[in-house]
PDB file of C-alpha atoms in Angstrom:
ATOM      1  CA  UNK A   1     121.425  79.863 115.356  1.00 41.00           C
ATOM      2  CA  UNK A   2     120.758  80.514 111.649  1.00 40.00           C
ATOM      3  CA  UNK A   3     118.386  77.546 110.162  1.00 42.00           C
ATOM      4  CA  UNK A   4     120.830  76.739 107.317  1.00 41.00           C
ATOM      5  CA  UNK A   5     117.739  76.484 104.889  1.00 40.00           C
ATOM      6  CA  UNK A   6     117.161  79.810 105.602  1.00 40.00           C
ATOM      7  CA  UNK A   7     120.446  80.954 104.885  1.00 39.00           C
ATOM      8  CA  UNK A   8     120.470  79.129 101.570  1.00 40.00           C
ATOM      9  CA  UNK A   9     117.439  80.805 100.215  1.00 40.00           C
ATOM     10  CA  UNK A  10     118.442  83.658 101.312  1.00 40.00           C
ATOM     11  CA  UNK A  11     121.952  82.934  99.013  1.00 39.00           C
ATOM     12  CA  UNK A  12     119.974  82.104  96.373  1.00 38.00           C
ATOM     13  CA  UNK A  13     118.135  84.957  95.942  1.00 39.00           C
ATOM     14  CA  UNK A  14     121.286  86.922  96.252  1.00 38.00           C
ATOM     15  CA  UNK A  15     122.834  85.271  93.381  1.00 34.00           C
ATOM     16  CA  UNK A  16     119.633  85.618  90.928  1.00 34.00           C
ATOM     17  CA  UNK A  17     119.606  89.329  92.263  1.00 35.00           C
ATOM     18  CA  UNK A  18     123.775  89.744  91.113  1.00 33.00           C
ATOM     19  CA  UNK A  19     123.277  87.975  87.682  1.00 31.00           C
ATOM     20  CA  UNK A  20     120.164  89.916  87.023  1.00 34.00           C
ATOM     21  CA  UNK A  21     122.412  93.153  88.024  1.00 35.00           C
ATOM     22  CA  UNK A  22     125.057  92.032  85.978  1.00 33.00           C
ATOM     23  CA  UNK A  23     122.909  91.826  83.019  1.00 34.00           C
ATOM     24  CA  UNK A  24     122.282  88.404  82.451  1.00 31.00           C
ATOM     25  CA  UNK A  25     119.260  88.314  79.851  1.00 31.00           C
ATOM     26  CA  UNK A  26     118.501  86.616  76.987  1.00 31.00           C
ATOM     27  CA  UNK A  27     117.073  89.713  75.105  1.00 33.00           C
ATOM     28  CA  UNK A  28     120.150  92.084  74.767  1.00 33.00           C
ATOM     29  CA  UNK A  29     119.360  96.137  74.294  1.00 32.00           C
ATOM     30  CA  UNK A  30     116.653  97.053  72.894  1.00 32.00           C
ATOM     31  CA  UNK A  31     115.003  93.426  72.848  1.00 29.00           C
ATOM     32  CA  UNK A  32     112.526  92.717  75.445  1.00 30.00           C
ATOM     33  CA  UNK A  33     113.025  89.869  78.341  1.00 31.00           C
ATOM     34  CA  UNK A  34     111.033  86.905  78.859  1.00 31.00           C
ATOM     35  CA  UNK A  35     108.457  87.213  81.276  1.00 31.00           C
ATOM     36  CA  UNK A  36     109.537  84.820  83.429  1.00 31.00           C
ATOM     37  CA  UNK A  37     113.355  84.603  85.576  1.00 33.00           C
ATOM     38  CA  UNK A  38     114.527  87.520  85.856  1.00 36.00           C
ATOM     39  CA  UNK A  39     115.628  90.304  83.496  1.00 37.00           C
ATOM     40  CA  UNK A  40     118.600  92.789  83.243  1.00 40.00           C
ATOM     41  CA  UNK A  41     117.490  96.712  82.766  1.00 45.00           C
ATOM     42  CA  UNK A  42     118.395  98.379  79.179  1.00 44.00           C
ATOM     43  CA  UNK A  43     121.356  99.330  78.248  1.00 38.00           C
ATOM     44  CA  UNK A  44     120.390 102.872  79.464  1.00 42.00           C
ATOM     45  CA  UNK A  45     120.766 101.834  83.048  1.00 45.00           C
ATOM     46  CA  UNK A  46     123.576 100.267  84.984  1.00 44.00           C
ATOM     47  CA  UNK A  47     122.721  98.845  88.444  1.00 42.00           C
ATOM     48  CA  UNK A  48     124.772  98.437  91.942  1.00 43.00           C
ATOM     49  CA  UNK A  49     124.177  94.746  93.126  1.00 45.00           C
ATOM     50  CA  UNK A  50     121.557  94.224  95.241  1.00 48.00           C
ATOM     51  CA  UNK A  51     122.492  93.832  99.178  1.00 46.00           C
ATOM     52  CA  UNK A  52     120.753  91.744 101.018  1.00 47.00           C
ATOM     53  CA  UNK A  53     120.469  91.643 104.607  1.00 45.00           C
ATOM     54  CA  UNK A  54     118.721  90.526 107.901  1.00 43.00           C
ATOM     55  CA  UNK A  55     117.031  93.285 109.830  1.00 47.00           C
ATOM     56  CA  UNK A  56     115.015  93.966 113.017  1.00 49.00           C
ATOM     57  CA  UNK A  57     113.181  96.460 111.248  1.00 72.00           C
ATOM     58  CA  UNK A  58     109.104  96.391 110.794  1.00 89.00           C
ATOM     59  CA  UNK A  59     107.144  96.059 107.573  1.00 95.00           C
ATOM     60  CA  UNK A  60     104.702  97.736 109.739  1.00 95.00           C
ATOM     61  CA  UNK A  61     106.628 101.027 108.202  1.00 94.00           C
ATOM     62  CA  UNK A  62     108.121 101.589 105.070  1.00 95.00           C
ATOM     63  CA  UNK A  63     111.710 101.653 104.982  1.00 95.00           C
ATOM     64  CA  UNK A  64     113.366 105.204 105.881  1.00 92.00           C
ATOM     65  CA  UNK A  65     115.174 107.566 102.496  1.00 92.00           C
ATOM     66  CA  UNK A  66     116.701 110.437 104.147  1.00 87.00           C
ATOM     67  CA  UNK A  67     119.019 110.681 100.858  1.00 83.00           C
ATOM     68  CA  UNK A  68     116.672 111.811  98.563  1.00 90.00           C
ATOM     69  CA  UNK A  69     113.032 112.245  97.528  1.00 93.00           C
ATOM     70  CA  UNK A  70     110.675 109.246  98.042  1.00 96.00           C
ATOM     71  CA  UNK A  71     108.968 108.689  94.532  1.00 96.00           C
ATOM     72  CA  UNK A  72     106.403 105.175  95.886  1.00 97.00           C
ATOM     73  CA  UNK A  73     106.299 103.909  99.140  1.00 97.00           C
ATOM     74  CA  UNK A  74     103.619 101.201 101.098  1.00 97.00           C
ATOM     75  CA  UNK A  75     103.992  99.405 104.429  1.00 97.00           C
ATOM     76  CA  UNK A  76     102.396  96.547 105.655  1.00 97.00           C
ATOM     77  CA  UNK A  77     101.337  95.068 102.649  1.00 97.00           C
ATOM     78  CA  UNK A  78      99.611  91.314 101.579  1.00 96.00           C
ATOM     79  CA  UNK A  79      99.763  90.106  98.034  1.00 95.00           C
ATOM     80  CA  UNK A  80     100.501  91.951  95.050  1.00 96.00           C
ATOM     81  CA  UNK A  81     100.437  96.024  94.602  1.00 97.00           C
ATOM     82  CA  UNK A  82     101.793  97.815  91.723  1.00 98.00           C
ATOM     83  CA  UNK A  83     102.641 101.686  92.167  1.00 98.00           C
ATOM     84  CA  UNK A  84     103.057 104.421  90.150  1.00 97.00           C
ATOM     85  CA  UNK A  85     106.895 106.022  90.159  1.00 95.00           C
ATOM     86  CA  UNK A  86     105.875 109.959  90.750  1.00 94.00           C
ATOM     87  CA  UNK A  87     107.614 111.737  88.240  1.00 90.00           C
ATOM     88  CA  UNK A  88     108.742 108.510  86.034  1.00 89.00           C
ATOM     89  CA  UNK A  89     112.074 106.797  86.072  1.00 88.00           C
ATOM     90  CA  UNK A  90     114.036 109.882  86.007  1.00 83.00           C
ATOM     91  CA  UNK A  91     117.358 110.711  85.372  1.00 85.00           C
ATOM     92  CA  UNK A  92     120.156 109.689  88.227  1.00 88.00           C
ATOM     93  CA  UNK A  93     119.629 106.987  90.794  1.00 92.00           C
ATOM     94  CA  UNK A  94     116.831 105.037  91.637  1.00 93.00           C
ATOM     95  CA  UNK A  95     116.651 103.176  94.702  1.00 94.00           C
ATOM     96  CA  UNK A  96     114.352 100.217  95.712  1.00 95.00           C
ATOM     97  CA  UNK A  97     114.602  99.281  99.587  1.00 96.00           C
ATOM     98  CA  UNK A  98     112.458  96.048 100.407  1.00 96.00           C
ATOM     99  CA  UNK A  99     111.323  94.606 103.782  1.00 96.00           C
ATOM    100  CA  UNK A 100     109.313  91.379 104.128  1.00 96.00           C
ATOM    101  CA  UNK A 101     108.595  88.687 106.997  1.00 96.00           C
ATOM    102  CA  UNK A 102     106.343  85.319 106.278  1.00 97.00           C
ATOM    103  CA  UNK A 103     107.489  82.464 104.405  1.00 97.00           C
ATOM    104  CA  UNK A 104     107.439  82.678 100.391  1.00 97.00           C
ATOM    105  CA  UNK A 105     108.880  84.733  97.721  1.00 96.00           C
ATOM    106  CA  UNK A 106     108.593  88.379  96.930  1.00 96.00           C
ATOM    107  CA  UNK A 107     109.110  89.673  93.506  1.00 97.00           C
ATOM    108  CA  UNK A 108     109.779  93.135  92.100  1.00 97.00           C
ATOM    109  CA  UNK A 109     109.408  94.865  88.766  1.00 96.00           C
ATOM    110  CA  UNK A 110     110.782  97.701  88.049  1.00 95.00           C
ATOM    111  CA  UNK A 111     109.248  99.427  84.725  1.00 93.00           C
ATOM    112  CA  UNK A 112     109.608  99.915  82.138  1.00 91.00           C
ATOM    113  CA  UNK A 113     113.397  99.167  82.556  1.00 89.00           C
ATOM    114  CA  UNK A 114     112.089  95.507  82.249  1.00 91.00           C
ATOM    115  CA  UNK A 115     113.887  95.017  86.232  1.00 92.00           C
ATOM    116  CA  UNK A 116     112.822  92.387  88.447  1.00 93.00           C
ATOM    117  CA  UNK A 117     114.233  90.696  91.228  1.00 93.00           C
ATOM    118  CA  UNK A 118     112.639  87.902  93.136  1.00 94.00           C
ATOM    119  CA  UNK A 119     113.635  87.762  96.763  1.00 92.00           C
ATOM    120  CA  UNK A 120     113.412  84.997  99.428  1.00 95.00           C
ATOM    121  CA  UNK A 121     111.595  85.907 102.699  1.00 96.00           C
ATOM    122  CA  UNK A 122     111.508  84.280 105.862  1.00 95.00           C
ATOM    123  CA  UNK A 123     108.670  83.272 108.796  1.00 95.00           C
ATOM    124  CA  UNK A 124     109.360  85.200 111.661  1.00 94.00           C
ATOM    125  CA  UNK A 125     111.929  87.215 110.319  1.00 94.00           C
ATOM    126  CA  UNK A 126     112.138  90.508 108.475  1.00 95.00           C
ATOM    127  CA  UNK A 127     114.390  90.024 105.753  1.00 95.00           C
ATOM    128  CA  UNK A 128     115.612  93.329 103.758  1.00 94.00           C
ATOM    129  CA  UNK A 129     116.630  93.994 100.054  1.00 93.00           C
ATOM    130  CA  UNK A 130     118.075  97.146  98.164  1.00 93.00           C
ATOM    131  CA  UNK A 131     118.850  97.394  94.827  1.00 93.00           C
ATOM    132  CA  UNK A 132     119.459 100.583  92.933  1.00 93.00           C
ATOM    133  CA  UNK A 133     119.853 101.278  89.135  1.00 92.00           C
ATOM    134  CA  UNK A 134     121.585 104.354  87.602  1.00 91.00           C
ATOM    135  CA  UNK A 135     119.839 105.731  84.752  1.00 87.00           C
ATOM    136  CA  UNK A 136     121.414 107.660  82.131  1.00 86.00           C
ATOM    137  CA  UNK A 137     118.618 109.199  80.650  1.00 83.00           C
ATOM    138  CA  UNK A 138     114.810 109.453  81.984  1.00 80.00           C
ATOM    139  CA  UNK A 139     111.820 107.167  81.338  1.00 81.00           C
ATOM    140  CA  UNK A 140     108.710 107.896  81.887  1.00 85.00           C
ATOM    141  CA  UNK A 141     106.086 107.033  83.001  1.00 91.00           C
ATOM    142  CA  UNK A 142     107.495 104.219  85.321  1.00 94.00           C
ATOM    143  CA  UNK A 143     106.085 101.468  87.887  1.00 96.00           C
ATOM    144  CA  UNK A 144     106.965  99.191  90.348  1.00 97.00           C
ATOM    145  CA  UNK A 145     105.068  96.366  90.956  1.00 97.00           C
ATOM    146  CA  UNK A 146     105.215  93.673  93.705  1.00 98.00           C
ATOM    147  CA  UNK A 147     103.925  90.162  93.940  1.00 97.00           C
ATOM    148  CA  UNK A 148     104.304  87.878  96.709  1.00 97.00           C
ATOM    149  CA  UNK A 149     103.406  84.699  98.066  1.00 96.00           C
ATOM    150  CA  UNK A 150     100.292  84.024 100.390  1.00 95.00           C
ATOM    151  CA  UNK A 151     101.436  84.688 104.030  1.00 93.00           C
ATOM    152  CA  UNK A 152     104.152  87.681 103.191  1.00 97.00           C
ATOM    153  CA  UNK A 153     103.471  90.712 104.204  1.00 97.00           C
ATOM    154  CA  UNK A 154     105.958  93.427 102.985  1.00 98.00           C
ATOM    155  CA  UNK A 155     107.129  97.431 103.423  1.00 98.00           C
ATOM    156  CA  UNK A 156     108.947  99.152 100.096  1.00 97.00           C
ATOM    157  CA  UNK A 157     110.397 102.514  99.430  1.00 97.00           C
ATOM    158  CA  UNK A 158     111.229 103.899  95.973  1.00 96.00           C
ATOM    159  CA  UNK A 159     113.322 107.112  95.909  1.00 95.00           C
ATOM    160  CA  UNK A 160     115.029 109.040  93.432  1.00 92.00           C
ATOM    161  CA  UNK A 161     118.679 110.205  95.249  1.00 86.00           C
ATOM    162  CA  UNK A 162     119.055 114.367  94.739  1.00 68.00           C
TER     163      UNK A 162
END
């Protein structure tokens, strides 16, 4: 049985992942977000809502992208990392898959489309995000960075769809 907290932090998350996709920011193009909330990519990039989901997968291993080439990828991570996107934010679609399992909150940037989602993970379960963003025209260089809370451990996989 689902621990109704956990299902309303989890719903939460979701719904500061779909405004942030939707492009709720208080900058507009070509004005830069506020550090803190989240922030909507430029106008250069439309995204697909985040899904989020419950999984049995392992953030012993980084999620799988057979669709594409992987451009950052880590597994089994504590704390905060932030990873170079080989080849910059390119043209085409970028995606971000997300695993985590602890208690706290998980936050990615994406950059420098000014992208970040925060994300609401769970003790003893692996919780999963994916978000992707289509770019119209390439940035580079680009970086993801992640932060999370003290007792999360987390797997990610950036890739660039062909």
């Amino acid at each position: 049985m689902r621990n109704p907290s956990v299902a309303a932090r989890t719903a939460a998350a979701a719904m500061v992942v779909l405004f942030a996709a939707a492009g709720c920011s208080s900058g507009g193009p070509g004005h830069a977000a506020p550090a803190r909330g989240t922030s909507s990519p430029p106008a250069s990039a439309t995204t697909r809502p985040a899904s989020v989901t419950r999984t049995s997968d392992s953030v012993t291993k980084a999620p799988a992208f057979p669709d594409g080439e992987v451009v950052a990828q880590a597994a089994n991570v504590t704390g905060g990392r932030e990873m170079e996107i080989k080849g910059g934010v390119g043209s085409g679609t970028l995606s971000v898959q997300v695993l985590c399992e602890g208690k706290g909150e998980l936050t990615v940037a994406v950059e420098p489309l000014g992208a970040n989602f925060p994300f609401a993970c769970t003790a003893g379960e692996v919780n999963s995000i994916d978000n992707e963003f289509n770019m119209k025209r390439p940035h580079t260089p680009g970086t993801v960075r992640v932060t999370a809370s003290a007792g999360v451990r987390w797997a990610i996989t950036v890739g660039r769809q062909s």
